[in-house]
Short mmCIF file of C-alpha atoms and ligand atoms in Angstrom, two decimals:
data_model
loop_
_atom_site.label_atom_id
_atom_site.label_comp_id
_atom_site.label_asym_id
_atom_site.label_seq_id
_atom_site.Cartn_x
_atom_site.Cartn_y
_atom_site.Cartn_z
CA UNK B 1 80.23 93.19 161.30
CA UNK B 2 82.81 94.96 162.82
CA UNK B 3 85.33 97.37 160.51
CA UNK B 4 88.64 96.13 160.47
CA UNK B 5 91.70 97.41 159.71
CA UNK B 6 93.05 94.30 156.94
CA UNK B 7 89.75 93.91 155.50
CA UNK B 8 88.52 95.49 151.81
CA UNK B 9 84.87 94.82 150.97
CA UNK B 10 85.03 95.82 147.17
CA UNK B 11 81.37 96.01 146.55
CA UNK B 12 82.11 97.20 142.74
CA UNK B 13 79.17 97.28 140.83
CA UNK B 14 80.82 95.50 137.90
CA UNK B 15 81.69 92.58 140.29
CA UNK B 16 78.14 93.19 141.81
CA UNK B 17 76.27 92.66 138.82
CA UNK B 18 78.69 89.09 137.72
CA UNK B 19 78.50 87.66 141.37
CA UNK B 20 74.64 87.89 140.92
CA UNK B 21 75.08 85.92 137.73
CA UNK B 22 77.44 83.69 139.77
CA UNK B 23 74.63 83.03 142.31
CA UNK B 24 71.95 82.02 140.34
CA UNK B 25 71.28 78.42 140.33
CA UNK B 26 70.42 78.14 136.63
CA UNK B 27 73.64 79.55 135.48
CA UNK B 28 75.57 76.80 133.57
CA UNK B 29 78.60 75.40 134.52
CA UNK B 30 80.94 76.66 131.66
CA UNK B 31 79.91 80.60 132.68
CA UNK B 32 80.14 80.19 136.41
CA UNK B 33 83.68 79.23 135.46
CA UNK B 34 84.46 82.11 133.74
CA UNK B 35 82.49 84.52 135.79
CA UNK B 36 84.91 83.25 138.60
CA UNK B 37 87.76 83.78 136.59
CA UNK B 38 86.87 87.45 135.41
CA UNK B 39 85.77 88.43 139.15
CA UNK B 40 89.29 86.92 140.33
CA UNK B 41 90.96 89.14 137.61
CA UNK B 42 89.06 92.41 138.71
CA UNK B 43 89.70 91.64 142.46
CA UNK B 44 93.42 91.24 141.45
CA UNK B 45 94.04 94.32 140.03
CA UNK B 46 92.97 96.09 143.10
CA UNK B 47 93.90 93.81 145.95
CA UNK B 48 98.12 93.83 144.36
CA UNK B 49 97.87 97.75 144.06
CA UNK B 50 99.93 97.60 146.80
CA UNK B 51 102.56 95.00 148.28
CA UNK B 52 104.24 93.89 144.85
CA UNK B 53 107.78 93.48 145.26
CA UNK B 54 109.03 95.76 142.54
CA UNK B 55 112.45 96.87 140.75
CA UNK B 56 113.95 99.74 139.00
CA UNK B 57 114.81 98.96 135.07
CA UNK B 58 115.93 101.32 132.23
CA UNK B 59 114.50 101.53 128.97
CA UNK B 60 115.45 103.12 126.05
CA UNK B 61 112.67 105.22 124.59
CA UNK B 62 113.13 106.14 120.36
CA UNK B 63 113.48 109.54 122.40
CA UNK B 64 115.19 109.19 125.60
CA UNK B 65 116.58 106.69 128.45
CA UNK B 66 114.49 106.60 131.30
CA UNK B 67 114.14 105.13 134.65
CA UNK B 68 110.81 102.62 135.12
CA UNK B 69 109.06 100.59 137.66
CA UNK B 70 108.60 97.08 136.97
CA UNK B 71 107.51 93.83 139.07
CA UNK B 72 110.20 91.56 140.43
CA UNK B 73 110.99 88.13 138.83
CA UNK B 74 109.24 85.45 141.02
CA UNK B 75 108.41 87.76 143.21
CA UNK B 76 104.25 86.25 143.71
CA UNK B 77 102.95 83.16 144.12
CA UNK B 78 99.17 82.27 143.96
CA UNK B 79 98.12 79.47 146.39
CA UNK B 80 94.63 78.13 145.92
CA UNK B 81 92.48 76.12 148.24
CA UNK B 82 91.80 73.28 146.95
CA UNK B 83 89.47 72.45 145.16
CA UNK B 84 87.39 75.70 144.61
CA UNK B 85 90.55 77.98 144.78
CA UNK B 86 91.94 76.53 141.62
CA UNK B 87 88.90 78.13 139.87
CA UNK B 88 90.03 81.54 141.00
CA UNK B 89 94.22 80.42 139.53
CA UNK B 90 93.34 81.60 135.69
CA UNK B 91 91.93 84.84 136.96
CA UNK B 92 95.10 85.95 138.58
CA UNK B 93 97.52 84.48 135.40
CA UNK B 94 95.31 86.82 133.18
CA UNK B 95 97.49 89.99 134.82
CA UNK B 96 100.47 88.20 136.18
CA UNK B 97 101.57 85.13 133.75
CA UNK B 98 104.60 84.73 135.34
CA UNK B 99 103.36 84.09 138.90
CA UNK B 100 104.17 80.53 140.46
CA UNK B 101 101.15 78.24 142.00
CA UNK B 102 101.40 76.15 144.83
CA UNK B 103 98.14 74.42 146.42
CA UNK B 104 97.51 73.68 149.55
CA UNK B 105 94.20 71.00 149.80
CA UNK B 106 91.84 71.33 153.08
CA UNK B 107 88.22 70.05 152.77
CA UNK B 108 85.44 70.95 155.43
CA UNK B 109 84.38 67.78 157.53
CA UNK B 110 80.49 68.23 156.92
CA UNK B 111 79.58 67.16 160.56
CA UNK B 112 82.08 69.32 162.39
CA UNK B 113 82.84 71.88 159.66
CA UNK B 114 86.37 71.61 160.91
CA UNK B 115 88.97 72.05 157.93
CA UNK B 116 90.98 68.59 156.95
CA UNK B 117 94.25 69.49 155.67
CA UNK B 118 94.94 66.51 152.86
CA UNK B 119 97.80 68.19 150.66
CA UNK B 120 100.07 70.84 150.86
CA UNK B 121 102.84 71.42 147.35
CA UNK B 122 104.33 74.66 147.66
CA UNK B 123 106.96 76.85 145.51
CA UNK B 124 110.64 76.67 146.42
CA UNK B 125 111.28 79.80 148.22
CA UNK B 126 107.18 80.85 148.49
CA UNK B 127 108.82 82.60 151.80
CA UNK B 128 110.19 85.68 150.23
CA UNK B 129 107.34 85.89 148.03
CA UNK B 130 104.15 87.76 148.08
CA UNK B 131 101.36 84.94 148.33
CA UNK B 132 98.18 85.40 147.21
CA UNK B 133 95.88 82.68 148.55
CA UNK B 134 92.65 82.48 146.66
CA UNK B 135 89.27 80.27 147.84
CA UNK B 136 86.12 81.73 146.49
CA UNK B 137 83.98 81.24 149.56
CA UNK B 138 84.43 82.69 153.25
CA UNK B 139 82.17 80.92 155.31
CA UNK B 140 83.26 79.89 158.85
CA UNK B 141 86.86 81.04 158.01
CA UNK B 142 88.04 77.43 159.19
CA UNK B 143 89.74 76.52 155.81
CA UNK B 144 91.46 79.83 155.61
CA UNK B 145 92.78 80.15 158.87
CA UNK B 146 94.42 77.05 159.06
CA UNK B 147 96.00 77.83 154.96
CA UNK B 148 97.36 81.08 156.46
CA UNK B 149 98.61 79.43 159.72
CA UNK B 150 100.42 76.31 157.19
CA UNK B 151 101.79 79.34 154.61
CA UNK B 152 103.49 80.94 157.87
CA UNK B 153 104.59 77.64 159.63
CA UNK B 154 106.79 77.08 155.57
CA UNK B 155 108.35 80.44 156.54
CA UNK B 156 105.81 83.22 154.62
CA UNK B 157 105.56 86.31 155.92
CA UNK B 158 103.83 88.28 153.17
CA UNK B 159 100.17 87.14 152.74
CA UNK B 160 96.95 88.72 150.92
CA UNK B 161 93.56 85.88 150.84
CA UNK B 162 91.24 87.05 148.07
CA UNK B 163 87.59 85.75 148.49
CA UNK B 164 84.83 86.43 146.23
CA UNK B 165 82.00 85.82 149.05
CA UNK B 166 82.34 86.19 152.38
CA UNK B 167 80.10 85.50 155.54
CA UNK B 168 80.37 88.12 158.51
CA UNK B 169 81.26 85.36 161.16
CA UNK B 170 84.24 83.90 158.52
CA UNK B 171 85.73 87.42 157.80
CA UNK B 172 86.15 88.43 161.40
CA UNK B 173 87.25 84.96 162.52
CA UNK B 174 90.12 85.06 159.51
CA UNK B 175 90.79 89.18 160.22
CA UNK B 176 91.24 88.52 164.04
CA UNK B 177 93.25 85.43 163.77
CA UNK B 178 95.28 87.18 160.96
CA UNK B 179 95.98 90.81 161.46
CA UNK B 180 99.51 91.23 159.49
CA UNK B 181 97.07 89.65 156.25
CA UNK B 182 95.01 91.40 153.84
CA UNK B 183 91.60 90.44 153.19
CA UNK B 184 90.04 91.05 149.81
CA UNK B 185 86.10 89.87 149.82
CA UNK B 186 84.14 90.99 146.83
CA UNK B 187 80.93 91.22 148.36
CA UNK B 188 79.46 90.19 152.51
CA UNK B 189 76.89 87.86 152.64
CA UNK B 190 74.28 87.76 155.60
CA UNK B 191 75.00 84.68 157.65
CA UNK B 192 75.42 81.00 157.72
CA UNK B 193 73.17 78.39 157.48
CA UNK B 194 72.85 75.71 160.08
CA UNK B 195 75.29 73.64 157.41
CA UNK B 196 77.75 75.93 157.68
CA UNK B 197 76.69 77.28 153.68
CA UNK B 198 76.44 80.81 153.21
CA UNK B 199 73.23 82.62 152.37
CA UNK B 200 72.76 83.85 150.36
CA UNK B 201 75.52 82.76 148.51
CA UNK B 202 75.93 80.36 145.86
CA UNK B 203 75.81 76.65 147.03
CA UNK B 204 78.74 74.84 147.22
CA UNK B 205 81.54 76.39 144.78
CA UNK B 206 83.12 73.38 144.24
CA UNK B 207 80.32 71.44 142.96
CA UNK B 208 79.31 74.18 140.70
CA UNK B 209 82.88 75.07 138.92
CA UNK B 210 83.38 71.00 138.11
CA UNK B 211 79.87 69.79 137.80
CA UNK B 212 80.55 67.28 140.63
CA UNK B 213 76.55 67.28 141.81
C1 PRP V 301 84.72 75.13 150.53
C2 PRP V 301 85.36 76.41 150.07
C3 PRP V 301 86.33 76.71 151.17
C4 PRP V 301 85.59 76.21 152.39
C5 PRP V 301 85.03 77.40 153.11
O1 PRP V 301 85.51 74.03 150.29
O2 PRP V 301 85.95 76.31 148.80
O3 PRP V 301 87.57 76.06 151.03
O4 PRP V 301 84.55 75.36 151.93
O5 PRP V 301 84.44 76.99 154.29
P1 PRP V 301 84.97 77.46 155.72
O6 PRP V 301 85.24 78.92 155.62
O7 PRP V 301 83.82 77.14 156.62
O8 PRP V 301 86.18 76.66 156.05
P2 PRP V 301 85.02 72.54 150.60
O9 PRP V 301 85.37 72.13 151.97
O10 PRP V 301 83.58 72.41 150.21
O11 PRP V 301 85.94 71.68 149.62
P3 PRP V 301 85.96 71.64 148.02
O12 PRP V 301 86.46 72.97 147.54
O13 PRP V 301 86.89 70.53 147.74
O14 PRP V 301 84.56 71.37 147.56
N1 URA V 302 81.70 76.29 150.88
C1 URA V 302 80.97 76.53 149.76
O1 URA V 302 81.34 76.11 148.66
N2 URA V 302 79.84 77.23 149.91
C2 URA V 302 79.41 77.70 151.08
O2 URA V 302 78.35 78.36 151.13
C3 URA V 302 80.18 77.43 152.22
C4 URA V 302 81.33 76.73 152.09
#
């Protein structure tokens, strides 16, 4: 795949070693739950390192006064794509509490592998926000494309996606069609099947965080 300029491949080896966890088909669902919520949370920390709107406070030290950084009030909003993304919601809380959720639902067609956009509940004024759109798989790039292109059509101008796998045809198709986004992917797969499932990634997400097959 070709380097580009709004795309960060973490490959951490602490994410390494719980995506291969994450993978394997005999883990249960209960700890492919949390392993998506503590990869989220690690991904988080570095993907917001920089873009937070922040604000100037002073605090009162037992020794002096003194000037300090903090985040703004509402200032991020998570938007998961529904349904996996909402696995990834808990991981982000764990370091920002405070931050609001809206959810946007899109489902892939499994003949055409086009996205179908069936719900879309976003924060009152998401558009001077940071949004952080979360879906842990990358695979054609269909589903996130069109989330990015409804986020900007309410008005949003400041957009990071956070994936935890990614196929090389999804992250160039998202990174092309997107270039003012950031694109976190925790680790590049090899390709897609000829259903559209990436290998060789995990099966379908979904299915695995609420035991739906
Ligand atoms: C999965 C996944 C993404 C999408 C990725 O959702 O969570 O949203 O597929 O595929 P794409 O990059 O080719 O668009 P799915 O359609 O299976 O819906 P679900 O989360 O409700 O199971
Ligand atoms: N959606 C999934 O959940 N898994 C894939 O491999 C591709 C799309």
């Amino acid at each position: 795949m070709k380097n580009y300029d709004n795309v960060v491949i973490f490959d951490h080896p602490l994410i390494k070693h719980k995506i291969a966890i994450l993978r394997d088909e005999k883990t249960s669902m209960k700890e492919f739950r949390e392993l998506v919520e503590e990869i989220t949370t690690l991904m988080t920390y570095e993907s917001l390192k920089e873009g937070i709107p922040t604000t100037e406070i002073q605090v009162q030290t037992p020794l002096e006064k003194c000037t300090q950084t903090v985040v703004k009030d509402n200032s991020v909003v998570i938007v998961p794509i529904l349904r996996a993304g909402l696995g990834m919601v808990n991981g982000v809380h764990v370091l920002f509490p405070s931050a609001r959720v809206g959810h946007i639902g899109m489902y892939r067609d499994e003949e055409t592998l086009e996205p179908q956009s069936y719900y879309c509940k976003l924060p009152v004024g998401i558009e001077d926000t940071l949004v952080l759109l979360v879906d842990p798989m990358l695979a054609t790039g269909g589903s996130a494309c069109d989330a990015i292109q409804l986020l900007k059509s309410k008005g949003c101008k400041h957009i990071k996606f956070m994936a935890i796998i990614g196929a090389p045809e999804g992250v160039s198709k998202v990174a092309e069609a997107h270039p003012d986004v950031d694109i976190y992917v925790s680790t590049l797969d090899r390709c897609l099947n000829e259903n559209g499932y990436i290998l060789p990634g995990l099966g379908d997400a979904g299915d695995r965080l609420f035991g739906t097959k």
